[in-house]
Short mmCIF file of C-alpha atoms and ligand atoms in Angstrom, two decimals:
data_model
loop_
_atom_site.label_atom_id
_atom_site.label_comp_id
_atom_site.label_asym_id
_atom_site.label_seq_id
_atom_site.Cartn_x
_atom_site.Cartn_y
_atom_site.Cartn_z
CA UNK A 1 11.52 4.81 -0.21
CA UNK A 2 9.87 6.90 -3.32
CA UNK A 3 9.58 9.91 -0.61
CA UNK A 4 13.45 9.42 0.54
CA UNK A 5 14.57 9.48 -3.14
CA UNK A 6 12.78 12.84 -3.86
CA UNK A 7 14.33 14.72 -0.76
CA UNK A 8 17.48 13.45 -1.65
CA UNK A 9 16.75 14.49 -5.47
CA UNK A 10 16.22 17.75 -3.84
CA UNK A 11 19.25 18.29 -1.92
CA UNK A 12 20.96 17.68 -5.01
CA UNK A 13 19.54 19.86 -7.21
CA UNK A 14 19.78 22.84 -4.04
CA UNK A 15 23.33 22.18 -4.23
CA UNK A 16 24.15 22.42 -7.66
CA UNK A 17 21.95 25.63 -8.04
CA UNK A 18 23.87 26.99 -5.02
CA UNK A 19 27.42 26.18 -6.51
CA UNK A 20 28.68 27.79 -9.79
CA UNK A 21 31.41 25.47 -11.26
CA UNK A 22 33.77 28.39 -12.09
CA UNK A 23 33.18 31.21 -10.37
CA UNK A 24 33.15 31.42 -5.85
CA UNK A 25 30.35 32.44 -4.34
CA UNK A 26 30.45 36.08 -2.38
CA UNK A 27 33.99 37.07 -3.80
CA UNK A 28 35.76 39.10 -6.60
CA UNK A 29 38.81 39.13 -8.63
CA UNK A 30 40.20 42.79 -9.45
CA UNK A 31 42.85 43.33 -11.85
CA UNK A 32 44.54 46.92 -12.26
CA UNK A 33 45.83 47.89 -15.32
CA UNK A 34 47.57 50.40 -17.56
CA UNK A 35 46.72 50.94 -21.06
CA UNK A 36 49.24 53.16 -22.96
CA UNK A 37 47.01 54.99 -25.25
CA UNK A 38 48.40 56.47 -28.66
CA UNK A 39 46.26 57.45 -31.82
CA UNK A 40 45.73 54.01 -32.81
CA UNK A 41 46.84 51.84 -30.31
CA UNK A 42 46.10 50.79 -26.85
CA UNK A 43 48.91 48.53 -25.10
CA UNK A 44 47.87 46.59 -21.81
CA UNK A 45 49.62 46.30 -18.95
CA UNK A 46 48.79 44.16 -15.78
CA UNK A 47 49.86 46.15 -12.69
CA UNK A 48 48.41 43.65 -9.76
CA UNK A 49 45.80 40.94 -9.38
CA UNK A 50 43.52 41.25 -5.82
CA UNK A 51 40.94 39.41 -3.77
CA UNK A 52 37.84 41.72 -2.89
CA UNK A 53 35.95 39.37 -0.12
CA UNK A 54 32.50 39.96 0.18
CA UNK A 55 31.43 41.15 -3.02
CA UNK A 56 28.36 39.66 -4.64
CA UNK A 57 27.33 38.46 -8.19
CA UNK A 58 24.29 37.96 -10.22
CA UNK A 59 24.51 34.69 -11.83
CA UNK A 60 21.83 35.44 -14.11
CA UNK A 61 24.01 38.53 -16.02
CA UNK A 62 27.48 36.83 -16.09
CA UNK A 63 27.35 37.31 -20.00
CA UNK A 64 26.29 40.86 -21.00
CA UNK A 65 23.72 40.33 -23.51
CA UNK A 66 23.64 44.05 -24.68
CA UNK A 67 26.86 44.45 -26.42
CA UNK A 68 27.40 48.40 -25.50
CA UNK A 69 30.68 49.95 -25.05
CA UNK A 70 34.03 50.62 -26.86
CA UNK A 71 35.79 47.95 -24.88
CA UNK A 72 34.89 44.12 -23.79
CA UNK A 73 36.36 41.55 -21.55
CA UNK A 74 35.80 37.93 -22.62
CA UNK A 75 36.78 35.31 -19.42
CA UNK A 76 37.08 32.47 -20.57
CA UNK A 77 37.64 28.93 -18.31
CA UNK A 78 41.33 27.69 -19.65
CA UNK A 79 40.69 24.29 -19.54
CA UNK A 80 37.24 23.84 -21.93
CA UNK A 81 37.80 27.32 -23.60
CA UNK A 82 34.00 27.70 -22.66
CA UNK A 83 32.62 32.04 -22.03
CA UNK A 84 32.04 32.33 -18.42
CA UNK A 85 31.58 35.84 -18.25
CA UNK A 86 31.61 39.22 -20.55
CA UNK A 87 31.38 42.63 -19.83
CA UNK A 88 31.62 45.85 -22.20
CA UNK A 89 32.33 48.74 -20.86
CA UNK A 90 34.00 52.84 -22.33
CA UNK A 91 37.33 54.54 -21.15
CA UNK A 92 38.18 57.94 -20.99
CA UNK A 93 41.57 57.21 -22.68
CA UNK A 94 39.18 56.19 -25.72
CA UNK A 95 37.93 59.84 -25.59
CA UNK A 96 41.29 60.99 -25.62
CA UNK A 97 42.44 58.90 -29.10
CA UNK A 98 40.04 61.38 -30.56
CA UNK A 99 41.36 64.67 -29.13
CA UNK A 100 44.41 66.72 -30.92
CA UNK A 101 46.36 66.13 -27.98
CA UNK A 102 46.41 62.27 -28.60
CA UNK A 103 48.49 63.10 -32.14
CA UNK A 104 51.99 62.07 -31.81
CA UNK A 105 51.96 61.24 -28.22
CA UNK A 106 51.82 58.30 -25.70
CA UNK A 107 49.75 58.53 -22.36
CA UNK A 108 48.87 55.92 -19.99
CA UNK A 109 45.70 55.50 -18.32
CA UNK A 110 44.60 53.81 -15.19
CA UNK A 111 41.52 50.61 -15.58
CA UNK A 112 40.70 48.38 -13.16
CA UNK A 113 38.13 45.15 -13.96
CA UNK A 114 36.17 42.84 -11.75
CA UNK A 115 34.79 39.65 -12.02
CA UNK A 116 33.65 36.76 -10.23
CA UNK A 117 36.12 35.33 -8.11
CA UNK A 118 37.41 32.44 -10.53
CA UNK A 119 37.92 28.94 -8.68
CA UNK A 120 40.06 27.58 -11.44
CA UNK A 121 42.64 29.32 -13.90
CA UNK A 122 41.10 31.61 -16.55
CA UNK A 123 42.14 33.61 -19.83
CA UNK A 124 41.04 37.57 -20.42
CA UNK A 125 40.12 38.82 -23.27
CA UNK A 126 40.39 42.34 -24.31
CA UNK A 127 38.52 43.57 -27.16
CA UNK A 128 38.18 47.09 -28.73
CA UNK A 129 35.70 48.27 -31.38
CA UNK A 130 37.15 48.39 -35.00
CA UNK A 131 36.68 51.48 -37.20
CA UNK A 132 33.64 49.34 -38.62
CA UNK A 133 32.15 49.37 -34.96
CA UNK A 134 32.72 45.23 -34.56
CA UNK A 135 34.61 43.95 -31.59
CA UNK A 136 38.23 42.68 -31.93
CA UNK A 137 40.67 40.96 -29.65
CA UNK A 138 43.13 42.62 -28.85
CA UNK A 139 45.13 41.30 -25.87
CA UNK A 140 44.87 37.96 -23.83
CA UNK A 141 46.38 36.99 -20.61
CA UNK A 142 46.03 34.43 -18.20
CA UNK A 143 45.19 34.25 -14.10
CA UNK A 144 44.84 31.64 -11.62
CA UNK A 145 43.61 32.28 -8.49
CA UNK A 146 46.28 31.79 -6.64
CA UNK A 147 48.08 35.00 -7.88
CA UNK A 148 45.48 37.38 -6.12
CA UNK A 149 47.13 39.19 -3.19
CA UNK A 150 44.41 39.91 -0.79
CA UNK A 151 42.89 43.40 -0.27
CA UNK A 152 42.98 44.09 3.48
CA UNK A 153 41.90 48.16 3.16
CA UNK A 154 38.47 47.26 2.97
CA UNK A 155 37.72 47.19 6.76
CA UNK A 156 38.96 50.96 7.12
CA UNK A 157 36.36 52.43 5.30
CA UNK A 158 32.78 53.26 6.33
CA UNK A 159 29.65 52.79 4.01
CA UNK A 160 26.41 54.46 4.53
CA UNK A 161 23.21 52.77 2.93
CA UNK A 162 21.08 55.22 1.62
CA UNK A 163 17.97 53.49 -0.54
CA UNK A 164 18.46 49.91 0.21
CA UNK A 165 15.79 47.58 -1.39
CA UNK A 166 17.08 44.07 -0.94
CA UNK A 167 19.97 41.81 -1.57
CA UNK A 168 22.71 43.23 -3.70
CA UNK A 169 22.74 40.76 -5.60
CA UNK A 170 19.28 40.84 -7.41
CA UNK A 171 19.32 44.84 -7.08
CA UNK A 172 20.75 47.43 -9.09
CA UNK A 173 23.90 48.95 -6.65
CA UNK A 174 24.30 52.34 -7.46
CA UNK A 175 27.82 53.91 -4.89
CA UNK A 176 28.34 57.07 -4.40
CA UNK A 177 31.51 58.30 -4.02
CA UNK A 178 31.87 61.65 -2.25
CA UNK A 179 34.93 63.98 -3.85
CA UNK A 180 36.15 66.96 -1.91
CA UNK A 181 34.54 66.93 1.54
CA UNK A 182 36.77 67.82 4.21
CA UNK A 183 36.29 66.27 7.68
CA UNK A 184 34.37 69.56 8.78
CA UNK A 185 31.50 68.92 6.13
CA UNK A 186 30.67 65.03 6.91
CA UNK A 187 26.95 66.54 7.82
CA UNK A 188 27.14 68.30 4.34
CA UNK A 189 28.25 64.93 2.64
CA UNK A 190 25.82 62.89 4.06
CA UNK A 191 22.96 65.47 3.48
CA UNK A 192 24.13 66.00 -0.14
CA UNK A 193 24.08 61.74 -0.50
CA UNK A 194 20.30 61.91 -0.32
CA UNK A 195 20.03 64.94 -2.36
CA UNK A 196 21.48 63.32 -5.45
CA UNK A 197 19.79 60.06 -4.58
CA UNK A 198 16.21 61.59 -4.33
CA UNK A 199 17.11 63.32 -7.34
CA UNK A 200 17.35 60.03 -8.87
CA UNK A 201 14.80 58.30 -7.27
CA UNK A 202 12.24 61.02 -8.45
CA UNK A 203 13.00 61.05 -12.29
CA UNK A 204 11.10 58.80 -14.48
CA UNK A 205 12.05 55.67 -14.78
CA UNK A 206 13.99 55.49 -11.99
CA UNK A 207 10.85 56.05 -9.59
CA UNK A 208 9.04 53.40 -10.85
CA UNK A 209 12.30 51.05 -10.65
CA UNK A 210 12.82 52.24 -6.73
CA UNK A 211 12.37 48.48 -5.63
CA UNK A 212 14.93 47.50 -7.79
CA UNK A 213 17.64 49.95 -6.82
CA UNK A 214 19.74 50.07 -3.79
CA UNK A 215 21.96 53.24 -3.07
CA UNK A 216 25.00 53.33 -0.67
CA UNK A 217 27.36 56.00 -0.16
CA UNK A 218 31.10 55.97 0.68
CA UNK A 219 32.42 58.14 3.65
CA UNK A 220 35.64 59.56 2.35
CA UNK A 221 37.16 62.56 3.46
CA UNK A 222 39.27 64.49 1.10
CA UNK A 223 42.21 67.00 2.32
CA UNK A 224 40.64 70.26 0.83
CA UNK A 225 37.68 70.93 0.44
CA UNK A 226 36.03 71.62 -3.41
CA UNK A 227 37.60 70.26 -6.72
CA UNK A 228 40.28 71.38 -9.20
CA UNK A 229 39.31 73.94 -11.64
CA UNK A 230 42.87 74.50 -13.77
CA UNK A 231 40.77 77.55 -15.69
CA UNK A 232 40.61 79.39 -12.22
CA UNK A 233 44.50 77.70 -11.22
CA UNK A 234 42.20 76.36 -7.90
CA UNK A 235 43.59 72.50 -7.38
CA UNK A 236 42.79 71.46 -3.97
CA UNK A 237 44.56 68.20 -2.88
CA UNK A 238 40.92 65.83 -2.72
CA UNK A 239 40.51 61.69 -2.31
CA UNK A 240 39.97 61.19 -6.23
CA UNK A 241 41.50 64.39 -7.57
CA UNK A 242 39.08 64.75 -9.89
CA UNK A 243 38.85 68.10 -12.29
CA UNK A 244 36.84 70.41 -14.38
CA UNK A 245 38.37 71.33 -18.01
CA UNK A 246 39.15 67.80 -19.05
CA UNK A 247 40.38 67.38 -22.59
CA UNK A 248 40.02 71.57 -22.59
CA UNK A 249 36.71 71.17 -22.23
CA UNK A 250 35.54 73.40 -18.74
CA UNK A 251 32.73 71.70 -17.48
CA UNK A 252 34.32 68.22 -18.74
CA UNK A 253 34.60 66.83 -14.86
CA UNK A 254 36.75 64.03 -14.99
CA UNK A 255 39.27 61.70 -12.65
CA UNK A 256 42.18 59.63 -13.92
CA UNK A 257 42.88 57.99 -10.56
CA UNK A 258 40.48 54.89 -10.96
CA UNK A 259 42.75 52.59 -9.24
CA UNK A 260 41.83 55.06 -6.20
CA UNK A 261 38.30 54.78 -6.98
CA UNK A 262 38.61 51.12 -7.14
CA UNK A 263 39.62 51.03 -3.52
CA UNK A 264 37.23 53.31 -2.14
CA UNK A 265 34.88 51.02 -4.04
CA UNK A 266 35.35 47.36 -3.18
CA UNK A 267 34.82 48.33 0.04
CA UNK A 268 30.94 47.42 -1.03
CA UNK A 269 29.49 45.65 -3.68
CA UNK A 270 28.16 48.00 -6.82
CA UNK A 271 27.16 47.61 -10.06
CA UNK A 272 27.58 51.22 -10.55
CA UNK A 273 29.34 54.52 -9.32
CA UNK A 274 28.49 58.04 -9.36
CA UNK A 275 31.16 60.55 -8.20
CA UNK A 276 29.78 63.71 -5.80
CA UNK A 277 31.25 66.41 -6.56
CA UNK A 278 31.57 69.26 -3.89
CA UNK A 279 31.37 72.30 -6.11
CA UNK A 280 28.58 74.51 -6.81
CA UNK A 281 29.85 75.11 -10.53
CA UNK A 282 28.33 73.52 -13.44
CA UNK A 283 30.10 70.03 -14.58
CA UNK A 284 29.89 66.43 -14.94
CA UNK A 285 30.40 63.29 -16.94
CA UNK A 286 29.79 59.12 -17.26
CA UNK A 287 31.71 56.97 -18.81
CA UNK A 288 29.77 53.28 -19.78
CA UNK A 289 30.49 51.33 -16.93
CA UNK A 290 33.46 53.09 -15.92
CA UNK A 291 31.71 56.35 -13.57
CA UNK A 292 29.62 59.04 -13.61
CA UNK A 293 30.24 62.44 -12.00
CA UNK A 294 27.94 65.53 -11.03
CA UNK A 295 28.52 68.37 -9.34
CA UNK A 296 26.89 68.49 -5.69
CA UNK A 297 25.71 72.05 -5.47
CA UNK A 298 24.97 73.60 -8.75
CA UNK A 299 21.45 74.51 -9.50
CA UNK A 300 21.31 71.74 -11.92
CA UNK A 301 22.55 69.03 -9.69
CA UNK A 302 19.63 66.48 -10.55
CA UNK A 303 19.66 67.07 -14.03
CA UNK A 304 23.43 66.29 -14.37
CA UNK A 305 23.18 63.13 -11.98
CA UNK A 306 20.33 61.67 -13.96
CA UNK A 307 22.50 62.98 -17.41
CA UNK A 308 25.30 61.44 -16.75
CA UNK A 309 24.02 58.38 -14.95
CA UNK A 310 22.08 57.59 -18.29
CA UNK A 311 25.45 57.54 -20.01
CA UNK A 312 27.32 55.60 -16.93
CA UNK A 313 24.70 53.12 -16.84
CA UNK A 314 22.77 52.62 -19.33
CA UNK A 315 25.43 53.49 -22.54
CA UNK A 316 23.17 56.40 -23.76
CA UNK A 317 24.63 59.06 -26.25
CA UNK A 318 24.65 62.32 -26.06
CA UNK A 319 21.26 64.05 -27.94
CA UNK A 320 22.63 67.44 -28.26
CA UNK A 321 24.78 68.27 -31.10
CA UNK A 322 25.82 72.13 -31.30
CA UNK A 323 28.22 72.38 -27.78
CA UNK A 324 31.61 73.08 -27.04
CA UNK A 325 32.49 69.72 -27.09
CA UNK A 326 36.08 68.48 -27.86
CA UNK A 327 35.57 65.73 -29.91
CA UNK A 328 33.99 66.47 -33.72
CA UNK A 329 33.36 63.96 -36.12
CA UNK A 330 32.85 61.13 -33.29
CA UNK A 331 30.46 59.00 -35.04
CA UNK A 332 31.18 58.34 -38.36
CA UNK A 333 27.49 58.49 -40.26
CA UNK A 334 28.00 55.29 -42.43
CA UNK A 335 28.27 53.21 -39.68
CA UNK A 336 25.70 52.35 -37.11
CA UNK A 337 26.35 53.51 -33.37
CA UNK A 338 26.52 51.27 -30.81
CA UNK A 339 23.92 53.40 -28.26
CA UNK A 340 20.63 52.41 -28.21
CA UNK A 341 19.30 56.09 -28.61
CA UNK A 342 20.73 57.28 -31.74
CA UNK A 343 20.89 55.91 -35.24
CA UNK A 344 22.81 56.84 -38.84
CA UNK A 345 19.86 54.86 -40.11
CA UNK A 346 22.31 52.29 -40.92
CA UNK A 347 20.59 49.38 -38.97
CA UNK A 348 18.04 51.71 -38.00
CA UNK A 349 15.57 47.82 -37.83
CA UNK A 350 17.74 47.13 -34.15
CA UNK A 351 17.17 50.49 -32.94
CA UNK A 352 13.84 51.85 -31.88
CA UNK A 353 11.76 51.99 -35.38
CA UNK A 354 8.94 48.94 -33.81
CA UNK A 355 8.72 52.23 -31.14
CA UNK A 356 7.73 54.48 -34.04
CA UNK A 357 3.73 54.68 -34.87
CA UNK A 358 3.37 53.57 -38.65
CA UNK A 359 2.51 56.88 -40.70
CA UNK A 360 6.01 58.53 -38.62
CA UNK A 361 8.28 59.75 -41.97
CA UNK A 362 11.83 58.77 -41.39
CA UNK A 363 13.62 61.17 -41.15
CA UNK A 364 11.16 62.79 -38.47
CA UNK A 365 10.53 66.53 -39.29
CA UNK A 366 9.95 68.75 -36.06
CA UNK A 367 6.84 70.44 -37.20
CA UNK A 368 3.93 68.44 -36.14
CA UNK A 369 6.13 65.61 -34.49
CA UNK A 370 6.79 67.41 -31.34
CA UNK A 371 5.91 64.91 -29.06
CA UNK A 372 5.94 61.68 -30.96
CA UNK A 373 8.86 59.03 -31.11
CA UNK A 374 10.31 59.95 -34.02
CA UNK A 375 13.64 59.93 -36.37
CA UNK A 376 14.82 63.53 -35.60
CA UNK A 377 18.36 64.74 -37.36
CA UNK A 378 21.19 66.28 -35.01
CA UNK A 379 22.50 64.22 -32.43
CA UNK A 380 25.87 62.97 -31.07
CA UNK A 381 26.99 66.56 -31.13
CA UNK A 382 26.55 66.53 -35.31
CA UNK A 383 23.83 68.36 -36.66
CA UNK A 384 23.69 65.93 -39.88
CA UNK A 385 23.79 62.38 -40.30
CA UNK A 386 22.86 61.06 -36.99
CA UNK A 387 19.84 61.03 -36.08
CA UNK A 388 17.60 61.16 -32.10
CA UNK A 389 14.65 59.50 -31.16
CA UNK A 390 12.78 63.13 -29.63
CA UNK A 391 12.83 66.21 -30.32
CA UNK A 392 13.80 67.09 -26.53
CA UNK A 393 15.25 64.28 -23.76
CA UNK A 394 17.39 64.98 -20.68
CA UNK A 395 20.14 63.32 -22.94
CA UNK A 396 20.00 66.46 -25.17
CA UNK A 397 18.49 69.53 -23.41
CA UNK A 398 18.91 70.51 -19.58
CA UNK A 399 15.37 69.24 -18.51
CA UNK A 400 15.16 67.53 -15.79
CA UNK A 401 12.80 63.74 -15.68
CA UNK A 402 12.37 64.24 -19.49
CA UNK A 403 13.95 60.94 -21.00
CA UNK A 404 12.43 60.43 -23.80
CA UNK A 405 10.80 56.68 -24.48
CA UNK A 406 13.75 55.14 -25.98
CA UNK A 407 15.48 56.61 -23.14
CA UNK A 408 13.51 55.20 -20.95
CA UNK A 409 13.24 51.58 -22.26
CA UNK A 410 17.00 51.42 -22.06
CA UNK A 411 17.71 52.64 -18.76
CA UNK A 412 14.63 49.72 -17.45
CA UNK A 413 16.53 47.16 -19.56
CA UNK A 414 19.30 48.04 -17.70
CA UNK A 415 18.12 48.45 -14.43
CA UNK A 416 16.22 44.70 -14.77
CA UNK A 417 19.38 43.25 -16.44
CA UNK A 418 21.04 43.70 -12.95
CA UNK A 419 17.50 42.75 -10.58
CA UNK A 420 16.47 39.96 -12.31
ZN1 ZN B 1 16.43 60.19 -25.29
#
């Protein structure tokens, strides 16, 4: 009797742990939207609501416990009001608000989210940083599932695994997305998807987190082959369209079609998405959970993958801070940044000072600190008032496998976040 009572106990508690009460097992909810971007002002749009069918979820990282990004989405169940799932992420029409270009003018910009598939009706939040850095709501709206149109491109396109480790859903899922392959170079596209993904594999700490990484790549033929460079009035007609000299910056390579992206994506699960450029010219980007790109064929192709992956993933700032960048001013130095690898000293305590050894001055001078974590001045592309945990990391000089320690702790947060 005793025995019968403990199997059944069992059974029980196997299907409860197997069942989440809000969310479907093995299925996502996208929604496309438009945010019209001025100075200071970002209005939302919903354009459509879809099913994506077989797209898995960690359970243990519904709520994002690290609180990176210019933007968050709160979903919250209607009925109890209770958080069911967060996620911050960055935009590139955020980057834009801070370009001259963004004075006196409107522009809107394509996002897409997804989420767990939600059995019941649920309520959005959207939340942007403040000046003071502190998230505030700024739009709410509610779905039910029974306004998701189903997504029936998915079958169309082919997927090629490239690292796979395990399950996606206790794995990191890194998707790459080929831009600017014609038909004629599939052998090229497929060679230059394990190019980029041993270049990953082999940089520290990547290679010691191969187990918990898988890496698939999209087959997607463009029309033309290469990408647009405006500078050289070369604009090839390619799947994602993206393009060097974003925000008049020329090796700023960039895509505004993320609703295409989006569908070229769900056609797997991924956590994450890195964009292969075919070019052999110098260029990139990453966006926190938005993409990263890299071009395919430069000389520097590992460096930028890993560079701009550490921004794309993990939320890391740029190190560097005398470059042609756009943007100036972009972190205001009496308020503390939200990346984990740079500090105005503000709330230097959450940073990385139990990193630093106890007779390290703050601020760091070079001399003699060379190759010590450290409080070193000039980062976020301003020499003064923000400060960078080494005097050289692949997020500020073109080294490749150099992330400095900080570096390196975030990106394994990261990586464990999603495999755990
Ligand atoms: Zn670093």
């Amino acid at each position: 009797m005793k025995k019968t009572y403990l199997i059944l106990l069992f059974f029980v508690f196997s299907f409860v742990k197997a069942q989440n009460l809000f969310f479907e097992d093995n299925k996502a909810m996208r929604i496309d939207y438009h945010v019209f971007a001025s100075l200071n002002m970002d209005s939302i749009a919903i354009r459509s609501v879809s099913t994506v069918d077989a797209f898995s979820f960690n359970e243990n990282n519904f709520l994002d416990s690290f609180e990176y990004g210019m933007h968050k989405i709160e979903i919250y169940d209607s009925l109890s009001n209770k958080l069911i799932y967060s996620k911050g992420f960055s935009s590139l029409y955020e980057e834009w608000q801070h370009t001259p270009e963004a004075l006196g003018n409107v522009q809107a910009f394509e996002m897409s989210f997804l989420f767990p598939f939600p059995k019941k009706s649920v309520k959005l939040v959207f939340h942007n940083r403040t000046q003071e850095n502190i998230f505030r709501a700024i739009d709410s709206f509610y779905f039910s599932p029974l306004m998701a149109k189903n997504n029936s491109k998915k079958a169309s396109i082919s997927v090629m695994d490239i690292h796979i480790s395990g399950s996606p859903k206790n794995k990191y899922d890194l998707l790459i997305i080929p831009d600017g392959y014609s038909q004629k170079e599939e052998q090229k596209m497929k060679e230059d998807f394990r190019k980029l993904s041993e270049g990953l594999l082999d940089c520290k700490p990547y290679s010691e987190l191969k187990d918990q990484i898988n890496i698939k790549g999209v087959v997607a033929f463009s029309q033309e082959s290469g990408v647009r460079d405006p500078i050289l009035n070369s604009m090839p007609q390619t799947v994602l369209n993206s393009s060097f000299n974003t925000f008049s910056s020329d090796r700023y390579l960039m895509l505004t079609e993320v609703w295409k992206m989006y569908d070229l994506a769900t056609s797997t699960t991924f956590d994450g998405i890195l964009i292969m450029c075919n070019t052999s010219k110098y260029g990139g980007g990453g966006i926190y959970n938005l993409y990263a790109t890299a071009c395919a064929d430069c000389e520097d192709y590992a460096f930028i993958s890993v560079h701009e992956l550490g921004h794309s993933v993990s939320g890391l700032a740029d190190e560097y801070y005398s470059s042609d960048v756009s943007v100036e001013e972009y972190y205001p130095t009496h308020i503390e940044p939200w990346e984990p690898n740079i500090t105005t000293l503000v709330s230097f305590d959450e940073k990385w000072k139990d990193m630093l050894k106890d007779n390290t001055p703050i601020p760091t001078p070079v001399e003699g600190y060379r190759n010590v974590v450290g409080v070193f001045e000039g980062a976020g592309y301003q020499s003064k008032g923000v400060y960078r945990p080494a005097v050289s990391c692949t997020m500020k000089d073109v080294v490749y496998n150099n992330f400095c320690p900080v570096c390196s702790k975030a990106i394994k947060q990261m990586i464990l976040f999603y495999s755990k």
